[in-house]
Amino acid sequence: MQFFGGSEISPSPPAPTATGNNVHMMYIFNRNGVCLFYREWNRPLRTLNPQQDHKLMFGLLFSLRSFTAKMDPTSTDKGNLGVPQLPGQGCSFHSFRTNTYKLSFTETPSGIKIILVTHPRTSDLRDSLKYIYNLYVEYVVKNPLYSPGTPIRCELFNTSLDQYVRSIS
Amino acid sequence: MPPAGPRSGDAIFASVERVNAELFTLTYGATVRQLLTDLEEVEEVNKQLDQMGYNIGIRLIDEFLAKSNISRCVDFKETAEVIAKVGLKMFLGVNATVTNWDAEGTCCSIVLEDNPLVDFVELPDTCQGLHYCNILSGVIRGALEMVSMKTEVTWLRDMLRGDDTFELQVKLLKQVPEEYPYKDDE
């Protein structure tokens, strides 16, 4: 029995075997912090109730965005930490990785934030996020029965998203 | 792999699905005609067209951003150029220019070289106060509001009223920064 040491202190999860198991969950937020959409494909562990979970995730992104802009060593004009920014202002981050998951993030100038949580070994997902934004435009924004700013309940969006997410490796 | 850069209006216009402009023009004409019948007051019709445009604009902005790959809209000068060169080209197939900047850079004019909405249209004497294309100003206002810019959009020149071109004045009132939406005690 071994308590400490070893090559890996906290082992990463086994690499996904088949396709379709890479993506854990996805969030879409609007600029007002409303969670428009949440879906999970592979999430064995839940520690918070959904409402707290969404709020925490939004808060994390909001702080990280402000933090990355403030820490940026290349831009001279960055304002103060915590001072509100316009969407698209300052630099932004597009992903971070822990030993058990990777979080990819995109934000459009209209304030739509799309978050994908995947296996840590997934590659750059910026194009995938862009593709999902296109799905959102086609099946949600163009759906006249959907009123902007409310949670998304569009069957066609769900099915096409499921289909696409299975192809992400 | 860096994200692809913004695409030009011509490239997008060439790649998106299109309908015959005449179908669009006549549908719009039927809408305006119906509003005139329903509301009777020309001023009310202007207001209604603007509101309809606003509702279109707040949705259309996402389609625009998705198809044009534009990633930031912070600088108002740049934004006005993008509306004229990319937006109007992509959705209406028209060319437009940006002129008449004021000293502070918060007010400019977008001049349309042509306007497909007014094909086959003549304003009768009873409708002289009508801004026939008022839907366009609503669209621009709604779309800009979604990228944090509160604007006021007014028609300065209108060919239907005897001017030589179409001129829209876009005035930036305020840029609204993104605030943390929750209170601490929630």
PDB file of N, CA, C and O in Angstrom, chain B residues 22-75:
ATOM      1  N   GLU B  22     -36.934  40.675 -55.197  1.00  0.00           N
ATOM      2  CA  GLU B  22     -38.278  41.185 -55.464  1.00  0.00           C
ATOM      3  C   GLU B  22     -39.303  40.569 -54.516  1.00  0.00           C
ATOM      4  O   GLU B  22     -40.224  41.239 -54.060  1.00  0.00           O
ATOM      5  N   LEU B  23     -39.103  39.294 -54.206  1.00  0.00           N
ATOM      6  CA  LEU B  23     -39.994  38.627 -53.250  1.00  0.00           C
ATOM      7  C   LEU B  23     -39.931  39.350 -51.910  1.00  0.00           C
ATOM      8  O   LEU B  23     -40.943  39.661 -51.289  1.00  0.00           O
ATOM      9  N   PHE B  24     -38.690  39.645 -51.489  1.00  0.00           N
ATOM     10  CA  PHE B  24     -38.459  40.329 -50.230  1.00  0.00           C
ATOM     11  C   PHE B  24     -39.085  41.719 -50.253  1.00  0.00           C
ATOM     12  O   PHE B  24     -39.818  42.119 -49.338  1.00  0.00           O
ATOM     13  N   THR B  25     -38.849  42.449 -51.339  1.00  0.00           N
ATOM     14  CA  THR B  25     -39.359  43.809 -51.473  1.00  0.00           C
ATOM     15  C   THR B  25     -40.874  43.852 -51.407  1.00  0.00           C
ATOM     16  O   THR B  25     -41.464  44.679 -50.719  1.00  0.00           O
ATOM     17  N   LEU B  26     -41.505  42.926 -52.136  1.00  0.00           N
ATOM     18  CA  LEU B  26     -42.964  42.933 -52.195  1.00  0.00           C
ATOM     19  C   LEU B  26     -43.564  42.484 -50.859  1.00  0.00           C
ATOM     20  O   LEU B  26     -44.597  42.991 -50.426  1.00  0.00           O
ATOM     21  N   THR B  27     -42.901  41.533 -50.191  1.00  0.00           N
ATOM     22  CA  THR B  27     -43.375  41.111 -48.873  1.00  0.00           C
ATOM     23  C   THR B  27     -43.319  42.294 -47.904  1.00  0.00           C
ATOM     24  O   THR B  27     -44.253  42.538 -47.136  1.00  0.00           O
ATOM     25  N   TYR B  28     -42.220  43.015 -47.975  1.00  0.00           N
ATOM     26  CA  TYR B  28     -42.086  44.172 -47.100  1.00  0.00           C
ATOM     27  C   TYR B  28     -43.158  45.213 -47.430  1.00  0.00           C
ATOM     28  O   TYR B  28     -43.792  45.784 -46.533  1.00  0.00           O
ATOM     29  N   GLY B  29     -43.394  45.421 -48.718  1.00  0.00           N
ATOM     30  CA  GLY B  29     -44.419  46.368 -49.141  1.00  0.00           C
ATOM     31  C   GLY B  29     -45.791  45.986 -48.599  1.00  0.00           C
ATOM     32  O   GLY B  29     -46.545  46.836 -48.115  1.00  0.00           O
ATOM     33  N   ALA B  30     -46.083  44.678 -48.652  1.00  0.00           N
ATOM     34  CA  ALA B  30     -47.381  44.210 -48.145  1.00  0.00           C
ATOM     35  C   ALA B  30     -47.487  44.472 -46.643  1.00  0.00           C
ATOM     36  O   ALA B  30     -48.548  44.834 -46.127  1.00  0.00           O
ATOM     37  N   THR B  31     -46.360  44.309 -45.938  1.00  0.00           N
ATOM     38  CA  THR B  31     -46.353  44.552 -44.494  1.00  0.00           C
ATOM     39  C   THR B  31     -46.662  46.012 -44.194  1.00  0.00           C
ATOM     40  O   THR B  31     -47.502  46.321 -43.342  1.00  0.00           O
ATOM     41  N   VAL B  32     -45.973  46.901 -44.905  1.00  0.00           N
ATOM     42  CA  VAL B  32     -46.187  48.329 -44.665  1.00  0.00           C
ATOM     43  C   VAL B  32     -47.626  48.707 -44.993  1.00  0.00           C
ATOM     44  O   VAL B  32     -48.297  49.424 -44.238  1.00  0.00           O
ATOM     45  N   ARG B  33     -48.127  48.167 -46.098  1.00  0.00           N
ATOM     46  CA  ARG B  33     -49.508  48.448 -46.511  1.00  0.00           C
ATOM     47  C   ARG B  33     -50.498  48.026 -45.424  1.00  0.00           C
ATOM     48  O   ARG B  33     -51.425  48.743 -45.081  1.00  0.00           O
ATOM     49  N   GLN B  34     -50.266  46.829 -44.885  1.00  0.00           N
ATOM     50  CA  GLN B  34     -51.155  46.308 -43.851  1.00  0.00           C
ATOM     51  C   GLN B  34     -51.104  47.182 -42.596  1.00  0.00           C
ATOM     52  O   GLN B  34     -52.126  47.469 -41.980  1.00  0.00           O
ATOM     53  N   LEU B  35     -49.881  47.621 -42.244  1.00  0.00           N
ATOM     54  CA  LEU B  35     -49.744  48.468 -41.058  1.00  0.00           C
ATOM     55  C   LEU B  35     -50.476  49.786 -41.257  1.00  0.00           C
ATOM     56  O   LEU B  35     -51.111  50.301 -40.331  1.00  0.00           O
ATOM     57  N   LEU B  36     -50.409  50.322 -42.461  1.00  0.00           N
ATOM     58  CA  LEU B  36     -51.110  51.583 -42.747  1.00  0.00           C
ATOM     59  C   LEU B  36     -52.616  51.400 -42.581  1.00  0.00           C
ATOM     60  O   LEU B  36     -53.311  52.270 -42.058  1.00  0.00           O
ATOM     61  N   THR B  37     -53.108  50.248 -43.033  1.00  0.00           N
ATOM     62  CA  THR B  37     -54.535  49.966 -42.888  1.00  0.00           C
ATOM     63  C   THR B  37     -54.906  49.803 -41.410  1.00  0.00           C
ATOM     64  O   THR B  37     -55.908  50.334 -40.944  1.00  0.00           O
ATOM     65  N   ASP B  38     -54.070  49.056 -40.692  1.00  0.00           N
ATOM     66  CA  ASP B  38     -54.398  48.735 -39.304  1.00  0.00           C
ATOM     67  C   ASP B  38     -54.274  49.945 -38.381  1.00  0.00           C
ATOM     68  O   ASP B  38     -55.087  50.138 -37.486  1.00  0.00           O
ATOM     69  N   LEU B  39     -53.213  50.706 -38.561  1.00  0.00           N
ATOM     70  CA  LEU B  39     -52.923  51.750 -37.577  1.00  0.00           C
ATOM     71  C   LEU B  39     -53.416  53.134 -37.986  1.00  0.00           C
ATOM     72  O   LEU B  39     -53.524  54.022 -37.156  1.00  0.00           O
ATOM     73  N   GLU B  40     -53.634  53.301 -39.272  1.00  0.00           N
ATOM     74  CA  GLU B  40     -54.170  54.551 -39.832  1.00  0.00           C
ATOM     75  C   GLU B  40     -53.245  55.757 -39.698  1.00  0.00           C
ATOM     76  O   GLU B  40     -53.106  56.526 -40.630  1.00  0.00           O
ATOM     77  N   GLU B  41     -52.595  55.944 -38.543  1.00  0.00           N
ATOM     78  CA  GLU B  41     -51.692  57.089 -38.362  1.00  0.00           C
ATOM     79  C   GLU B  41     -50.311  56.755 -38.917  1.00  0.00           C
ATOM     80  O   GLU B  41     -49.735  55.732 -38.579  1.00  0.00           O
ATOM     81  N   VAL B  42     -49.755  57.663 -39.728  1.00  0.00           N
ATOM     82  CA  VAL B  42     -48.439  57.442 -40.310  1.00  0.00           C
ATOM     83  C   VAL B  42     -47.366  57.355 -39.221  1.00  0.00           C
ATOM     84  O   VAL B  42     -46.466  56.516 -39.261  1.00  0.00           O
ATOM     85  N   GLU B  43     -47.492  58.210 -38.210  1.00  0.00           N
ATOM     86  CA  GLU B  43     -46.515  58.193 -37.107  1.00  0.00           C
ATOM     87  C   GLU B  43     -46.493  56.841 -36.395  1.00  0.00           C
ATOM     88  O   GLU B  43     -45.438  56.335 -36.011  1.00  0.00           O
ATOM     89  N   GLU B  44     -47.701  56.273 -36.202  1.00  0.00           N
ATOM     90  CA  GLU B  44     -47.799  54.971 -35.552  1.00  0.00           C
ATOM     91  C   GLU B  44     -47.121  53.892 -36.383  1.00  0.00           C
ATOM     92  O   GLU B  44     -46.498  52.979 -35.848  1.00  0.00           O
ATOM     93  N   VAL B  45     -47.268  54.010 -37.700  1.00  0.00           N
ATOM     94  CA  VAL B  45     -46.642  53.022 -38.588  1.00  0.00           C
ATOM     95  C   VAL B  45     -45.119  53.121 -38.471  1.00  0.00           C
ATOM     96  O   VAL B  45     -44.424  52.104 -38.363  1.00  0.00           O
ATOM     97  N   ASN B  46     -44.601  54.343 -38.463  1.00  0.00           N
ATOM     98  CA  ASN B  46     -43.161  54.526 -38.273  1.00  0.00           C
ATOM     99  C   ASN B  46     -42.694  53.836 -37.007  1.00  0.00           C
ATOM    100  O   ASN B  46     -41.684  53.142 -36.989  1.00  0.00           O
ATOM    101  N   LYS B  47     -43.440  54.053 -35.933  1.00  0.00           N
ATOM    102  CA  LYS B  47     -43.072  53.486 -34.637  1.00  0.00           C
ATOM    103  C   LYS B  47     -43.105  51.954 -34.695  1.00  0.00           C
ATOM    104  O   LYS B  47     -42.205  51.284 -34.212  1.00  0.00           O
ATOM    105  N   GLN B  48     -44.156  51.436 -35.308  1.00  0.00           N
ATOM    106  CA  GLN B  48     -44.311  49.981 -35.384  1.00  0.00           C
ATOM    107  C   GLN B  48     -43.206  49.349 -36.226  1.00  0.00           C
ATOM    108  O   GLN B  48     -42.649  48.313 -35.858  1.00  0.00           O
ATOM    109  N   LEU B  49     -42.864  49.994 -37.328  1.00  0.00           N
ATOM    110  CA  LEU B  49     -41.786  49.466 -38.179  1.00  0.00           C
ATOM    111  C   LEU B  49     -40.467  49.454 -37.410  1.00  0.00           C
ATOM    112  O   LEU B  49     -39.695  48.501 -37.490  1.00  0.00           O
ATOM    113  N   ASP B  50     -40.230  50.522 -36.660  1.00  0.00           N
ATOM    114  CA  ASP B  50     -39.006  50.602 -35.877  1.00  0.00           C
ATOM    115  C   ASP B  50     -38.962  49.485 -34.840  1.00  0.00           C
ATOM    116  O   ASP B  50     -37.938  48.831 -34.645  1.00  0.00           O
ATOM    117  N   GLN B  51     -40.093  49.231 -34.189  1.00  0.00           N
ATOM    118  CA  GLN B  51     -40.150  48.170 -33.181  1.00  0.00           C
ATOM    119  C   GLN B  51     -39.934  46.799 -33.817  1.00  0.00           C
ATOM    120  O   GLN B  51     -39.222  45.954 -33.277  1.00  0.00           O
ATOM    121  N   MET B  52     -40.538  46.587 -34.986  1.00  0.00           N
ATOM    122  CA  MET B  52     -40.338  45.309 -35.681  1.00  0.00           C
ATOM    123  C   MET B  52     -38.868  45.129 -36.042  1.00  0.00           C
ATOM    124  O   MET B  52     -38.297  44.044 -35.902  1.00  0.00           O
ATOM    125  N   GLY B  53     -38.265  46.214 -36.505  1.00  0.00           N
ATOM    126  CA  GLY B  53     -36.850  46.156 -36.850  1.00  0.00           C
ATOM    127  C   GLY B  53     -35.994  45.839 -35.648  1.00  0.00           C
ATOM    128  O   GLY B  53     -35.069  45.031 -35.725  1.00  0.00           O
ATOM    129  N   TYR B  54     -36.339  46.449 -34.523  1.00  0.00           N
ATOM    130  CA  TYR B  54     -35.584  46.201 -33.290  1.00  0.00           C
ATOM    131  C   TYR B  54     -35.623  44.715 -32.920  1.00  0.00           C
ATOM    132  O   TYR B  54     -34.599  44.108 -32.612  1.00  0.00           O
ATOM    133  N   ASN B  55     -36.830  44.142 -32.985  1.00  0.00           N
ATOM    134  CA  ASN B  55     -36.960  42.716 -32.668  1.00  0.00           C
ATOM    135  C   ASN B  55     -36.168  41.842 -33.631  1.00  0.00           C
ATOM    136  O   ASN B  55     -35.647  40.790 -33.251  1.00  0.00           O
ATOM    137  N   ILE B  56     -36.090  42.271 -34.885  1.00  0.00           N
ATOM    138  CA  ILE B  56     -35.278  41.530 -35.848  1.00  0.00           C
ATOM    139  C   ILE B  56     -33.798  41.693 -35.504  1.00  0.00           C
ATOM    140  O   ILE B  56     -33.035  40.735 -35.481  1.00  0.00           O
ATOM    141  N   GLY B  57     -33.414  42.930 -35.183  1.00  0.00           N
ATOM    142  CA  GLY B  57     -32.004  43.232 -34.937  1.00  0.00           C
ATOM    143  C   GLY B  57     -31.411  42.449 -33.785  1.00  0.00           C
ATOM    144  O   GLY B  57     -30.267  41.990 -33.872  1.00  0.00           O
ATOM    145  N   ILE B  58     -32.182  42.263 -32.699  1.00  0.00           N
ATOM    146  CA  ILE B  58     -31.603  41.575 -31.556  1.00  0.00           C
ATOM    147  C   ILE B  58     -31.381  40.091 -31.844  1.00  0.00           C
ATOM    148  O   ILE B  58     -30.592  39.448 -31.160  1.00  0.00           O
ATOM    149  N   ARG B  59     -32.030  39.554 -32.854  1.00  0.00           N
ATOM    150  CA  ARG B  59     -31.745  38.174 -33.244  1.00  0.00           C
ATOM    151  C   ARG B  59     -30.687  38.125 -34.345  1.00  0.00           C
ATOM    152  O   ARG B  59     -29.805  37.273 -34.353  1.00  0.00           O
ATOM    153  N   LEU B  60     -30.836  39.053 -35.270  1.00  0.00           N
ATOM    154  CA  LEU B  60     -29.971  39.058 -36.444  1.00  0.00           C
ATOM    155  C   LEU B  60     -28.495  39.226 -36.083  1.00  0.00           C
ATOM    156  O   LEU B  60     -27.620  38.696 -36.767  1.00  0.00           O
ATOM    157  N   ILE B  61     -28.222  39.910 -34.977  1.00  0.00           N
ATOM    158  CA  ILE B  61     -26.828  40.150 -34.606  1.00  0.00           C
ATOM    159  C   ILE B  61     -26.072  38.831 -34.426  1.00  0.00           C
ATOM    160  O   ILE B  61     -24.912  38.715 -34.830  1.00  0.00           O
ATOM    161  N   ASP B  62     -26.746  37.816 -33.867  1.00  0.00           N
ATOM    162  CA  ASP B  62     -26.037  36.551 -33.654  1.00  0.00           C
ATOM    163  C   ASP B  62     -25.721  35.861 -34.978  1.00  0.00           C
ATOM    164  O   ASP B  62     -24.643  35.295 -35.143  1.00  0.00           O
ATOM    165  N   GLU B  63     -26.664  35.919 -35.908  1.00  0.00           N
ATOM    166  CA  GLU B  63     -26.384  35.338 -37.221  1.00  0.00           C
ATOM    167  C   GLU B  63     -25.228  36.079 -37.878  1.00  0.00           C
ATOM    168  O   GLU B  63     -24.329  35.486 -38.475  1.00  0.00           O
ATOM    169  N   PHE B  64     -25.263  37.388 -37.740  1.00  0.00           N
ATOM    170  CA  PHE B  64     -24.196  38.201 -38.332  1.00  0.00           C
ATOM    171  C   PHE B  64     -22.835  37.836 -37.749  1.00  0.00           C
ATOM    172  O   PHE B  64     -21.867  37.604 -38.484  1.00  0.00           O
ATOM    173  N   LEU B  65     -22.760  37.765 -36.421  1.00  0.00           N
ATOM    174  CA  LEU B  65     -21.476  37.471 -35.775  1.00  0.00           C
ATOM    175  C   LEU B  65     -20.992  36.064 -36.122  1.00  0.00           C
ATOM    176  O   LEU B  65     -19.809  35.840 -36.348  1.00  0.00           O
ATOM    177  N   ALA B  66     -21.942  35.127 -36.190  1.00  0.00           N
ATOM    178  CA  ALA B  66     -21.555  33.746 -36.482  1.00  0.00           C
ATOM    179  C   ALA B  66     -20.997  33.627 -37.894  1.00  0.00           C
ATOM    180  O   ALA B  66     -20.036  32.912 -38.139  1.00  0.00           O
ATOM    181  N   LYS B  67     -21.605  34.342 -38.835  1.00  0.00           N
ATOM    182  CA  LYS B  67     -21.181  34.178 -40.220  1.00  0.00           C
ATOM    183  C   LYS B  67     -20.013  35.062 -40.605  1.00  0.00           C
ATOM    184  O   LYS B  67     -19.306  34.788 -41.564  1.00  0.00           O
ATOM    185  N   SER B  68     -19.812  36.157 -39.873  1.00  0.00           N
ATOM    186  CA  SER B  68     -18.754  37.072 -40.298  1.00  0.00           C
ATOM    187  C   SER B  68     -17.456  36.866 -39.522  1.00  0.00           C
ATOM    188  O   SER B  68     -16.436  37.446 -39.870  1.00  0.00           O
ATOM    189  N   ASN B  69     -17.492  36.034 -38.467  1.00  0.00           N
ATOM    190  CA  ASN B  69     -16.278  35.807 -37.662  1.00  0.00           C
ATOM    191  C   ASN B  69     -15.747  37.069 -37.005  1.00  0.00           C
ATOM    192  O   ASN B  69     -14.548  37.172 -36.750  1.00  0.00           O
ATOM    193  N   ILE B  70     -16.585  38.028 -36.770  1.00  0.00           N
ATOM    194  CA  ILE B  70     -16.114  39.237 -36.106  1.00  0.00           C
ATOM    195  C   ILE B  70     -16.090  38.978 -34.604  1.00  0.00           C
ATOM    196  O   ILE B  70     -17.056  38.484 -34.043  1.00  0.00           O
ATOM    197  N   SER B  71     -14.974  39.296 -33.963  1.00  0.00           N
ATOM    198  CA  SER B  71     -14.842  38.880 -32.573  1.00  0.00           C
ATOM    199  C   SER B  71     -14.933  40.031 -31.586  1.00  0.00           C
ATOM    200  O   SER B  71     -15.040  39.819 -30.389  1.00  0.00           O
ATOM    201  N   ARG B  72     -14.850  41.261 -32.036  1.00  0.00           N
ATOM    202  CA  ARG B  72     -14.978  42.353 -31.089  1.00  0.00           C
ATOM    203  C   ARG B  72     -15.691  43.548 -31.731  1.00  0.00           C
ATOM    204  O   ARG B  72     -15.554  43.805 -32.910  1.00  0.00           O
ATOM    205  N   CYS B  73     -16.472  44.258 -30.938  1.00  0.00           N
ATOM    206  CA  CYS B  73     -17.187  45.433 -31.418  1.00  0.00           C
ATOM    207  C   CYS B  73     -17.065  46.486 -30.332  1.00  0.00           C
ATOM    208  O   CYS B  73     -18.012  46.776 -29.627  1.00  0.00           O
ATOM    209  N   VAL B  74     -15.892  47.028 -30.117  1.00  0.00           N
ATOM    210  CA  VAL B  74     -15.706  47.982 -29.044  1.00  0.00           C
ATOM    211  C   VAL B  74     -15.571  49.395 -29.592  1.00  0.00           C
ATOM    212  O   VAL B  74     -16.147  50.340 -29.071  1.00  0.00           O
ATOM    213  N   ASP B  75     -14.837  49.519 -30.681  1.00  0.00           N
ATOM    214  CA  ASP B  75     -14.599  50.811 -31.294  1.00  0.00           C
ATOM    215  C   ASP B  75     -15.783  51.190 -32.191  1.00  0.00           C
ATOM    216  O   ASP B  75     -16.128  50.457 -33.117  1.00  0.00           O
TER     217      ASP B  75
END
